[in-house]
Short mmCIF file of C-alpha atoms in Angstrom, two decimals:
data_model
loop_
_atom_site.label_atom_id
_atom_site.label_comp_id
_atom_site.label_asym_id
_atom_site.label_seq_id
_atom_site.Cartn_x
_atom_site.Cartn_y
_atom_site.Cartn_z
CA UNK F 19 6.09 11.60 25.49
CA UNK F 20 6.59 8.94 27.35
CA UNK F 21 10.03 6.53 27.53
CA UNK F 22 11.08 3.15 29.50
CA UNK F 23 14.21 3.01 29.50
CA UNK F 24 21.60 6.32 6.52
CA UNK F 25 20.58 8.19 3.52
CA UNK F 26 17.32 7.61 1.29
CA UNK F 27 18.84 5.03 -0.39
CA UNK F 28 20.10 3.08 2.69
CA UNK F 29 16.67 4.09 4.98
CA UNK F 30 14.96 2.20 1.88
CA UNK F 31 16.93 -1.00 2.01
CA UNK F 32 16.73 -1.52 5.89
CA UNK F 33 12.92 -1.07 5.27
CA UNK F 34 12.40 -3.21 2.11
CA UNK F 35 14.49 -5.45 4.07
CA UNK F 36 12.21 -5.44 7.20
CA UNK F 37 8.89 -6.42 5.94
CA UNK F 38 6.12 -4.13 4.66
CA UNK F 39 6.54 -0.42 3.81
CA UNK F 40 5.09 2.16 5.84
CA UNK F 41 2.12 4.15 4.25
CA UNK F 42 2.65 7.33 2.56
CA UNK F 43 0.94 9.01 5.97
CA UNK F 44 3.51 6.89 7.94
CA UNK F 45 6.56 7.64 6.35
CA UNK F 46 6.16 11.14 6.43
CA UNK F 47 7.43 10.96 10.20
CA UNK F 48 9.71 8.00 9.78
CA UNK F 49 11.42 10.30 6.87
CA UNK F 50 11.29 12.97 9.87
CA UNK F 51 12.51 11.66 12.51
CA UNK F 52 15.03 9.56 10.21
CA UNK F 53 16.37 12.83 9.39
CA UNK F 54 16.58 14.74 12.51
CA UNK F 55 18.33 12.13 13.70
CA UNK F 56 20.92 11.09 10.98
CA UNK F 57 21.70 15.38 11.34
CA UNK F 58 22.43 14.80 14.89
CA UNK F 59 25.06 12.07 14.10
CA UNK F 60 22.91 9.45 14.62
CA UNK F 61 21.81 6.17 12.80
CA UNK F 62 18.57 5.83 11.50
CA UNK F 63 15.64 4.06 13.18
CA UNK F 64 14.49 0.63 11.26
CA UNK F 65 11.21 0.65 10.58
CA UNK F 66 9.26 -2.53 12.63
CA UNK F 67 6.16 -3.35 10.94
CA UNK F 68 5.53 -5.48 13.64
CA UNK F 69 3.54 -5.47 16.90
CA UNK F 70 4.95 -2.49 17.47
CA UNK F 71 3.10 -1.28 14.03
CA UNK F 72 -0.51 -3.08 15.62
CA UNK F 73 -0.01 -1.37 18.89
CA UNK F 74 0.65 1.98 17.19
CA UNK F 75 -1.91 1.84 15.25
CA UNK F 76 -4.28 1.17 17.73
CA UNK F 77 -3.11 3.62 19.60
CA UNK F 78 -4.38 5.95 16.92
CA UNK F 79 -7.19 4.87 16.01
CA UNK F 80 -8.42 4.82 20.32
CA UNK F 81 -7.71 8.37 21.15
CA UNK F 82 -9.43 9.85 17.71
CA UNK F 83 -12.42 8.21 19.36
CA UNK F 84 -11.83 9.27 22.31
CA UNK F 85 -11.14 12.95 20.58
CA UNK F 86 -7.76 13.61 23.19
CA UNK F 87 -4.90 12.38 23.17
CA UNK F 88 -3.11 10.24 25.81
CA UNK F 89 -0.24 7.50 26.36
CA UNK F 90 -1.16 3.90 27.37
CA UNK F 91 -1.06 2.71 31.14
CA UNK F 92 1.50 0.16 29.98
CA UNK F 93 3.46 1.20 27.31
CA UNK F 94 4.76 -2.50 27.05
CA UNK F 95 1.25 -3.81 26.40
CA UNK F 96 1.29 -5.91 22.66
CA UNK F 97 5.32 -4.89 22.37
CA UNK F 98 7.02 -7.40 20.62
CA UNK F 99 9.79 -9.41 22.80
CA UNK F 100 12.70 -8.59 23.29
CA UNK F 101 12.85 -4.70 23.99
CA UNK F 102 14.91 -2.90 26.57
CA UNK F 103 13.97 0.45 25.90
CA UNK F 104 10.28 1.90 24.68
CA UNK F 105 9.13 5.27 23.53
CA UNK F 106 5.97 7.26 22.64
CA UNK F 107 4.89 10.04 20.88
CA UNK F 108 1.41 10.86 20.55
CA UNK F 109 0.07 13.81 18.40
CA UNK F 110 -3.15 15.55 16.31
CA UNK F 111 -3.13 18.05 13.60
CA UNK F 112 -4.82 18.81 10.24
CA UNK F 113 -1.70 18.81 8.38
CA UNK F 114 1.16 16.03 8.93
CA UNK F 115 4.18 17.68 8.22
CA UNK F 116 2.92 20.69 10.26
CA UNK F 117 3.00 17.77 12.84
CA UNK F 118 5.97 16.12 11.80
CA UNK F 119 7.74 19.74 12.43
CA UNK F 120 6.34 19.77 15.75
CA UNK F 121 7.43 16.88 17.79
CA UNK F 122 11.05 18.86 16.34
CA UNK F 123 9.60 21.32 17.84
CA UNK F 124 8.96 19.71 21.13
CA UNK F 125 11.73 18.65 23.73
CA UNK F 126 9.89 15.82 25.02
CA UNK F 127 8.89 14.63 22.06
CA UNK F 128 12.48 15.28 20.25
CA UNK F 129 14.34 13.16 23.04
CA UNK F 130 12.70 9.95 22.18
CA UNK F 131 13.58 10.84 18.43
CA UNK F 132 16.72 11.04 19.37
CA UNK F 133 17.47 9.02 21.70
CA UNK F 134 20.22 6.21 20.78
CA UNK F 135 18.73 3.45 22.66
CA UNK F 136 15.76 3.47 20.47
CA UNK F 137 16.69 1.49 17.33
CA UNK F 138 13.27 0.86 15.63
CA UNK F 139 10.41 3.17 15.40
CA UNK F 140 6.98 2.43 13.91
CA UNK F 141 4.56 4.95 13.50
CA UNK F 142 0.55 4.57 13.12
CA UNK F 143 -1.62 7.44 11.42
CA UNK F 144 -5.57 7.72 11.58
CA UNK F 145 -8.04 10.36 10.08
CA UNK F 146 -10.53 11.58 11.11
CA UNK F 147 -12.53 14.38 10.64
CA UNK F 148 -9.97 17.44 9.94
CA UNK F 149 -7.30 16.02 12.31
CA UNK F 150 -4.66 12.95 11.79
CA UNK F 151 -3.92 11.08 15.15
CA UNK F 152 -0.74 9.86 15.40
CA UNK F 153 1.44 7.40 17.53
CA UNK F 154 5.03 7.28 17.18
CA UNK F 155 6.60 3.71 18.81
CA UNK F 156 10.25 3.38 19.64
CA UNK F 157 11.99 -0.05 20.01
CA UNK F 158 14.85 -0.42 21.86
#
């Protein structure tokens, strides 16, 4: 975990209005994050299909190629203009649902998911061999 600083129908409407929808793999994490936020009385995060998605996808590819989890030295590199708060979760595992649950079970990852300063999220998922490599980008 690194930091700088509605219901499913409403979530679907927000996703449609903001551009491309997340893939099924990415949506596993978006649904999990938003369900966790809503259970704590926080608003759902909107899907960001712009530069943050490119960053998330690229970082997942880089971790998969290197075969290890890491965070970039500069979390803001490639992120959209106008952000005030950034956070990132990374993880890997053989099962998407279990990985989403592992993020929730980790206090540091959960802190990013529940941070009220974040309003948008993007997720990059890459499968290499038997492992999924996941990057969640949080923007506020």
